[in-house]
PDB file of C-alpha atoms in Angstrom:
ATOM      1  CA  UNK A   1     114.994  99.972  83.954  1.00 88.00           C
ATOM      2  CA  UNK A   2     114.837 103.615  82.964  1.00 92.00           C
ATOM      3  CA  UNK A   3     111.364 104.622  81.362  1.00 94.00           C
ATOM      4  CA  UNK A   4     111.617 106.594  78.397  1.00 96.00           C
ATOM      5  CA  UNK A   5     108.362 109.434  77.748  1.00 95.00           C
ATOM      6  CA  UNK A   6     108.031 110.376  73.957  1.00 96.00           C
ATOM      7  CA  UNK A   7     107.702 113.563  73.703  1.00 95.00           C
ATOM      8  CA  UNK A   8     107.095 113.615  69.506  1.00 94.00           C
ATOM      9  CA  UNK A   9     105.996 110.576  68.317  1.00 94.00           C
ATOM     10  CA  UNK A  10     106.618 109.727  64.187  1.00 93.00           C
ATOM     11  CA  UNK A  11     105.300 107.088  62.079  1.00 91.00           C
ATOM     12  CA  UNK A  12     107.831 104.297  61.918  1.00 88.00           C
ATOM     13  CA  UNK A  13     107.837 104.723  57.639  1.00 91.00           C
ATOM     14  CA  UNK A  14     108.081 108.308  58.369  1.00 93.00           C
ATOM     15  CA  UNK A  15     111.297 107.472  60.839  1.00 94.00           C
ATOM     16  CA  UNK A  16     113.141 105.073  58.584  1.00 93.00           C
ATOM     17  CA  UNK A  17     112.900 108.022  55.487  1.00 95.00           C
ATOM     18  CA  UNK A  18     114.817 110.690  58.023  1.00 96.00           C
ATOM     19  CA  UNK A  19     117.138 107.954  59.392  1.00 96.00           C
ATOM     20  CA  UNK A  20     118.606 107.316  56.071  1.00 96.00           C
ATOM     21  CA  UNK A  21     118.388 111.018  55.110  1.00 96.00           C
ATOM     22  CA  UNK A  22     120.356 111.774  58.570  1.00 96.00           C
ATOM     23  CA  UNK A  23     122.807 109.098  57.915  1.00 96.00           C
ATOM     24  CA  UNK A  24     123.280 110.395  54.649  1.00 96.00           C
ATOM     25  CA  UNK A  25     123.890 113.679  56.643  1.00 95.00           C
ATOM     26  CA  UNK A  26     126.767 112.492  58.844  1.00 95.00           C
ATOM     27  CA  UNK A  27     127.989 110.041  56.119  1.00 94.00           C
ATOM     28  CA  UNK A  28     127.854 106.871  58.212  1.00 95.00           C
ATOM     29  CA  UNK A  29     125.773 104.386  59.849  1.00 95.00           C
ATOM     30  CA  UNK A  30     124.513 105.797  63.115  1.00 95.00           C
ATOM     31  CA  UNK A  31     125.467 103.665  65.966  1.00 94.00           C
ATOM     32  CA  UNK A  32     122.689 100.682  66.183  1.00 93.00           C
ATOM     33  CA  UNK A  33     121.640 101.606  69.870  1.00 93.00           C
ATOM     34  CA  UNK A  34     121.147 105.507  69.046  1.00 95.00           C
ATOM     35  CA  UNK A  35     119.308 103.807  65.844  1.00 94.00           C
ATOM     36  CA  UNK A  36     116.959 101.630  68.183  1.00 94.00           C
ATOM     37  CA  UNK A  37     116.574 105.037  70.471  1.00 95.00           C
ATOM     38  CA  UNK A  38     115.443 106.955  67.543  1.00 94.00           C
ATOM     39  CA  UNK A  39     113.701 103.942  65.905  1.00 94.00           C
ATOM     40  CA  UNK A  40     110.984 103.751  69.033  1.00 94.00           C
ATOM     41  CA  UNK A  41     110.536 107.177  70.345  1.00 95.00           C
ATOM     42  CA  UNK A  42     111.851 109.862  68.313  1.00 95.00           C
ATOM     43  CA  UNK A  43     112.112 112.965  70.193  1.00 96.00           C
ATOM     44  CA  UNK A  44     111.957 111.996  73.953  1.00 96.00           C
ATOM     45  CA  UNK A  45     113.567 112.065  77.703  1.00 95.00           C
ATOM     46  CA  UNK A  46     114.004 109.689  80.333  1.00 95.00           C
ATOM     47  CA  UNK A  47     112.634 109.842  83.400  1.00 94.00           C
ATOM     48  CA  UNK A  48     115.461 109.502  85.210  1.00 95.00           C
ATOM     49  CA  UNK A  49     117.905 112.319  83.677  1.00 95.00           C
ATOM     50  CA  UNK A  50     120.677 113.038  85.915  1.00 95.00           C
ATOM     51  CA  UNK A  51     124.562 111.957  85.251  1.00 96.00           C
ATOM     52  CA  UNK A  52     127.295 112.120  88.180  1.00 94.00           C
ATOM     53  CA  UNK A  53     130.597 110.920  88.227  1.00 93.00           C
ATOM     54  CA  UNK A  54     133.512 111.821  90.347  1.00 89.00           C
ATOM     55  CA  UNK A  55     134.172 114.816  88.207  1.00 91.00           C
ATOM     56  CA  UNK A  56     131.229 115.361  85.798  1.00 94.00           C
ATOM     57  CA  UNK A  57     127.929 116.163  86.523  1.00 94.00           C
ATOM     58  CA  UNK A  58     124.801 117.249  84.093  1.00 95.00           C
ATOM     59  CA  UNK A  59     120.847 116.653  83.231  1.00 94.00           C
ATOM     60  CA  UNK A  60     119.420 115.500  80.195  1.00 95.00           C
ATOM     61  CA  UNK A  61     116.323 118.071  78.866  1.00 94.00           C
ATOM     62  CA  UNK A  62     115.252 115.273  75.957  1.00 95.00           C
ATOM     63  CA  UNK A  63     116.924 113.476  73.693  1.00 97.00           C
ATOM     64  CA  UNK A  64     116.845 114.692  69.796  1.00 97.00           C
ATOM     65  CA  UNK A  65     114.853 113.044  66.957  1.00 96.00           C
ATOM     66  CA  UNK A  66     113.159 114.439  64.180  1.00 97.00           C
ATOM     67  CA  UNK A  67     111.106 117.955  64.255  1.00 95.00           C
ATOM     68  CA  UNK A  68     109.404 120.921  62.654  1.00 93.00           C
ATOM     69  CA  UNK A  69     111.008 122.289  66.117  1.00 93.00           C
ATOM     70  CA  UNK A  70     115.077 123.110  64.803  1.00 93.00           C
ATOM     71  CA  UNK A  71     115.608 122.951  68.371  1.00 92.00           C
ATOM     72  CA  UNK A  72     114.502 119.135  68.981  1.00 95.00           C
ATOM     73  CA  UNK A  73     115.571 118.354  65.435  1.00 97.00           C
ATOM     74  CA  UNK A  74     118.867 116.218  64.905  1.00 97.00           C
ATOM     75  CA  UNK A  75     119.811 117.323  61.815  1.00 96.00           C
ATOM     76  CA  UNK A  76     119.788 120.603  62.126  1.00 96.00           C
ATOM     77  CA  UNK A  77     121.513 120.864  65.770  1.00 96.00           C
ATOM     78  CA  UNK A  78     124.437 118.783  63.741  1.00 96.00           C
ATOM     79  CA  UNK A  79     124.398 121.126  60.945  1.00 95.00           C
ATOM     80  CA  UNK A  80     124.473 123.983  63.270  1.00 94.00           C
ATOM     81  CA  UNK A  81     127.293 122.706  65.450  1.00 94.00           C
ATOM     82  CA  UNK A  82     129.136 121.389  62.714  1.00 92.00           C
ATOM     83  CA  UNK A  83     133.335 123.113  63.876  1.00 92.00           C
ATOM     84  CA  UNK A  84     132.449 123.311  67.018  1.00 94.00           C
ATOM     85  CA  UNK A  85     131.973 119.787  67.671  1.00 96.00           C
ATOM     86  CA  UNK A  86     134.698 117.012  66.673  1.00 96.00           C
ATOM     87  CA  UNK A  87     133.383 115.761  63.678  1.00 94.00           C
ATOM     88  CA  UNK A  88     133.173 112.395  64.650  1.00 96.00           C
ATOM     89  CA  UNK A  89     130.831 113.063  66.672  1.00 97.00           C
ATOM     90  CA  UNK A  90     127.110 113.656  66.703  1.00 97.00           C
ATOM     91  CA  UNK A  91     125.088 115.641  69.257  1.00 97.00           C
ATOM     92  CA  UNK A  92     121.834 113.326  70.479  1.00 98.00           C
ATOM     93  CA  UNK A  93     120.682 115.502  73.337  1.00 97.00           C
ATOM     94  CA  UNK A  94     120.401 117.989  74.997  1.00 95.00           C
ATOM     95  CA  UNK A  95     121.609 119.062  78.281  1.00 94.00           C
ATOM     96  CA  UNK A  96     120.892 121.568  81.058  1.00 90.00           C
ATOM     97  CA  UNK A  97     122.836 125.021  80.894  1.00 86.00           C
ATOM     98  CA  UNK A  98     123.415 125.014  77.029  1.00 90.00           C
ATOM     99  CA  UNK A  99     125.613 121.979  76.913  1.00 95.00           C
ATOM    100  CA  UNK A 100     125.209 118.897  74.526  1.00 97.00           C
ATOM    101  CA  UNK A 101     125.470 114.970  74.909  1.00 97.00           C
ATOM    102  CA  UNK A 102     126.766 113.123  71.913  1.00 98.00           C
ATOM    103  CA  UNK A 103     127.802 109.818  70.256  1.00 97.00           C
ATOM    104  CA  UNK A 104     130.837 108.829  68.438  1.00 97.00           C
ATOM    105  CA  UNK A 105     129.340 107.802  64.855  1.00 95.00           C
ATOM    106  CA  UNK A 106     131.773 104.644  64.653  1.00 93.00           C
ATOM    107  CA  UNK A 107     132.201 103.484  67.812  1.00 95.00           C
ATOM    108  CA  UNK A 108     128.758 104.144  69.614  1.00 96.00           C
ATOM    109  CA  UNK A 109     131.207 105.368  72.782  1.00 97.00           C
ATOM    110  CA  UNK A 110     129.097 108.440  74.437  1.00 98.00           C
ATOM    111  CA  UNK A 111     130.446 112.558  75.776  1.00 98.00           C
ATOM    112  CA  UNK A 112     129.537 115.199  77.221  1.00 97.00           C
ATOM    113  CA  UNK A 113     130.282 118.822  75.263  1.00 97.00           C
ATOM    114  CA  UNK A 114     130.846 121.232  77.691  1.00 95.00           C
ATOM    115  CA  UNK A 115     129.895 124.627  75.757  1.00 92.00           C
ATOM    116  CA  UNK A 116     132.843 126.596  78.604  1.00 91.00           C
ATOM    117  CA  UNK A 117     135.593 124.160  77.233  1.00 93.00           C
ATOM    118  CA  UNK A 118     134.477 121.961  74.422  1.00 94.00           C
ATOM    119  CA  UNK A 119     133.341 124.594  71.787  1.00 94.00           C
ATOM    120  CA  UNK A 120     136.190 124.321  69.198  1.00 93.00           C
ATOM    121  CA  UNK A 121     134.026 127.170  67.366  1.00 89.00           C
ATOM    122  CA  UNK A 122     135.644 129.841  70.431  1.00 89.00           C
ATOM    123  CA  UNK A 123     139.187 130.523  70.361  1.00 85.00           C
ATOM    124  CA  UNK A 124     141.386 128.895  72.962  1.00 86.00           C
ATOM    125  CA  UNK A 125     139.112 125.768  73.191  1.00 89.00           C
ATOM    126  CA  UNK A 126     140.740 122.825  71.992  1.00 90.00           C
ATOM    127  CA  UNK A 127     139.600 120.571  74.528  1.00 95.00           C
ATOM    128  CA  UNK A 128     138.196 116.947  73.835  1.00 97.00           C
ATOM    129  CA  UNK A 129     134.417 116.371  75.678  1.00 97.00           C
ATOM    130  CA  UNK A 130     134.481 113.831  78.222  1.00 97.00           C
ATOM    131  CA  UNK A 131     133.825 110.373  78.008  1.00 97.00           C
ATOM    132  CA  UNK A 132     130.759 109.187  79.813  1.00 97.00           C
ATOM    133  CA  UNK A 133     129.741 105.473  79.083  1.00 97.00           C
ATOM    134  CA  UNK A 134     131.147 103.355  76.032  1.00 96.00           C
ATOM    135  CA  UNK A 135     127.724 102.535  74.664  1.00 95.00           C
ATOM    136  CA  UNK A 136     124.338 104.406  74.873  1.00 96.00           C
ATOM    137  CA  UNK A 137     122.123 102.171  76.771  1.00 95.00           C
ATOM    138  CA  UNK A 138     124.704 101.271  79.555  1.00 96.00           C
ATOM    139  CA  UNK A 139     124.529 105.423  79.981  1.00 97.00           C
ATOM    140  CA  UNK A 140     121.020 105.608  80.123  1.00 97.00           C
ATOM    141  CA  UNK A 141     121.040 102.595  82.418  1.00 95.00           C
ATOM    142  CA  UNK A 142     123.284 104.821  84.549  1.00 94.00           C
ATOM    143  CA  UNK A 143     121.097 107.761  85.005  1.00 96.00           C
ATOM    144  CA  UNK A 144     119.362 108.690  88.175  1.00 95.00           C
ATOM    145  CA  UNK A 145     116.347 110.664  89.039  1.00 92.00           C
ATOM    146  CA  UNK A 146     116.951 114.393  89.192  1.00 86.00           C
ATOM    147  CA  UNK A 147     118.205 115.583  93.001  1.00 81.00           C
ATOM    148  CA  UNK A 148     116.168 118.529  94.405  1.00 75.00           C
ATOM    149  CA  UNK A 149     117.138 121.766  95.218  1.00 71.00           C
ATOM    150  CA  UNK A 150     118.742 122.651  98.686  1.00 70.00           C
ATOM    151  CA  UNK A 151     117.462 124.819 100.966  1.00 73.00           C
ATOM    152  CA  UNK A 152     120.186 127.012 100.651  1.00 72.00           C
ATOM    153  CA  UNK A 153     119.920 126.815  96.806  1.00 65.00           C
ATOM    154  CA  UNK A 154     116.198 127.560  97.062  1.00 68.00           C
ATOM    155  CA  UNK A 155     117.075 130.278  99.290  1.00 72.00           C
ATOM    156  CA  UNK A 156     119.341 132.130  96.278  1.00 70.00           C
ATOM    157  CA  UNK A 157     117.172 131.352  93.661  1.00 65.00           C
ATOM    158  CA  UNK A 158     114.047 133.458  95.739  1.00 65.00           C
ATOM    159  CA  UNK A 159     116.436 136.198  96.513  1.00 68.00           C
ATOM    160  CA  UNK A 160     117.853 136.686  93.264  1.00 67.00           C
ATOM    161  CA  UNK A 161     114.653 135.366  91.306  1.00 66.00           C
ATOM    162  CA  UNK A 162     112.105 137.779  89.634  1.00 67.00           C
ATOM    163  CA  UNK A 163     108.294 136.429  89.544  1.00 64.00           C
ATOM    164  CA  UNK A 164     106.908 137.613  85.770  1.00 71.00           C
ATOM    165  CA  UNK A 165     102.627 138.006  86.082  1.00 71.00           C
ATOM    166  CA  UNK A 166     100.628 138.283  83.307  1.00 78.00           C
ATOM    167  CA  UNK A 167      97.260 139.889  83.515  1.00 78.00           C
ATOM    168  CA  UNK A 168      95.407 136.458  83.116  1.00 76.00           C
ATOM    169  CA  UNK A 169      97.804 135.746  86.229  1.00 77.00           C
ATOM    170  CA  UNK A 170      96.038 138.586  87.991  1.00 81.00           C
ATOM    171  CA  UNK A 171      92.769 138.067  86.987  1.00 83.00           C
ATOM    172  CA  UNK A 172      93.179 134.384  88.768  1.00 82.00           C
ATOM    173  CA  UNK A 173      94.574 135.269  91.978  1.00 84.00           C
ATOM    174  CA  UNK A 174      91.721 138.556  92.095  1.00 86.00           C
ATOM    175  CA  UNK A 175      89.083 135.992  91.978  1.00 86.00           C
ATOM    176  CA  UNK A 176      91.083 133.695  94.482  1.00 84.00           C
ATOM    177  CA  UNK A 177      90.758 136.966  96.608  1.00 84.00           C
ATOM    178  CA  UNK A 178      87.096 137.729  95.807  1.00 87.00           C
ATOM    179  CA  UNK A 179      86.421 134.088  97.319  1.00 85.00           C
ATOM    180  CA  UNK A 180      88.263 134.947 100.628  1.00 84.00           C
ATOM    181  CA  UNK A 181      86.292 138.330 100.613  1.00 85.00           C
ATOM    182  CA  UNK A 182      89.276 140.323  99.726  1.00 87.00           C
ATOM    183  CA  UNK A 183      90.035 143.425  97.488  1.00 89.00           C
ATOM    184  CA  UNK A 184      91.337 143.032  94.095  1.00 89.00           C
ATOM    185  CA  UNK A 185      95.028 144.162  93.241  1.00 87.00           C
ATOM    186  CA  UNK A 186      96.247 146.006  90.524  1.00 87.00           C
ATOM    187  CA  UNK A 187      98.730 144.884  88.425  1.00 83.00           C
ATOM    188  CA  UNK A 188     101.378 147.264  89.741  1.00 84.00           C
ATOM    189  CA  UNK A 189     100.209 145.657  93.471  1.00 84.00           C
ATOM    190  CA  UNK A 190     101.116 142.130  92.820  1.00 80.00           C
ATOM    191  CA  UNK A 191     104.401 143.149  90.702  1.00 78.00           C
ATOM    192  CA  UNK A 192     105.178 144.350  93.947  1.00 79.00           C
ATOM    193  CA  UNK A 193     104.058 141.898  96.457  1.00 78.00           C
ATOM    194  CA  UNK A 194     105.713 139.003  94.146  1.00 74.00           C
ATOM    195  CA  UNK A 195     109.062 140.424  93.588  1.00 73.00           C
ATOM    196  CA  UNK A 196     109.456 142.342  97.168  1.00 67.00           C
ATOM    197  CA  UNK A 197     112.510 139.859  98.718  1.00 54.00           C
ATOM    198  CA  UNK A 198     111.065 140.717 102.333  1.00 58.00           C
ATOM    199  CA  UNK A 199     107.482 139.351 101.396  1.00 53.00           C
ATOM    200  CA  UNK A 200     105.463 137.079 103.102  1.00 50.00           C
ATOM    201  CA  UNK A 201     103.659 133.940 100.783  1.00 48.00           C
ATOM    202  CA  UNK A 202     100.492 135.531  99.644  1.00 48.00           C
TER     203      UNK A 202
END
């Protein structure tokens, strides 16, 4: 069984209020599984994230709920992709690289929006998400634990990768140094060091 972490936890009175104000919203009953979702965790992700079929592949971040955060916040991702999603649809979470999962407000079926090919808000797009499970906690059921990077993956990300260092950064690895009996380094130094391709692990 796939654990679920909440990541915003709301009173349950406080939940059923922005239920009924979301299905107000959307003008329907949401879906009873998405309900039950929403119902016992609000905001939250799974720990095992990762969807793969023969031609579809994606990560969950978290699923949305209800937020000061318009980000995490249901309502207002559906108000904001309201034309660019079909509107029988309702996005739920959200997935890596910009994209969106949602669920079919009658039926409860579950797709994938694909910003490249699914966002009826950019011209030429006309193209229906895909279909990934027909109910939400078959889908779930489905998911598996995130796979790690290759080596060769790894490998691109260093060499096209830029390390950002803050001066609290510095500060921590100077006293790491002063330990070892080593010199501190300026700022400048370990912008350097960090983001020279060729370098060595400090």
């Amino acid at each position: 069984m796939n654990v679920i972490h909440v990541l915003e936890p709301l009173a349950s009175n406080a939940m059923a209020e922005k239920i009924n104000k979301l299905e107000h919203t959307i003008g329907t009953v949401l879906p009873s599984h998405f309900k039950d979702l929403l119902m016992q965790n609000n905001v939250c992700k799974p720990h095992k994230n990762h969807y793969k079929d023969k031609e579809t592949e994606f990560t969950i971040n978290y699923f949305l709920g209800f937020s000061e955060n318009k980000n995490d916040d249901i309502i207002a991702t559906y108000n904001n992709y309201e034309g660019r999603i079909p509107e029988e649809l309702i996005p739920i979470a959200s997935v890596d690289g910009g994209d969106w999962l949602c669920i079919n407000k009658m039926t409860g079926k579950v797709y994938y929006w694909f910003h490249e090919e699914n966002d009826w808000g950019l011209e030429g797009n006309n193209k229906y998400p895909t279909l990934v499970s027909e109910n939400l906690n078959d889908f779930i059921e489905k998911l598996t634990p995130t796979p790690l990077p290759t080596k060769e993956e790894i490998r691109r990300a260093i060499a096209s990768g830029k390390v950002t260092i803050t001066p609290k950064y510095v500060e921590l690895r100077n006293a790491m140094r002063a330990k070892e009996g080593l010199p501190p380094l300026t700022f400048e130094e370990w912008d350097r060091l960090l983001n020279d391709p060729n370098r060595d692990d400090i």
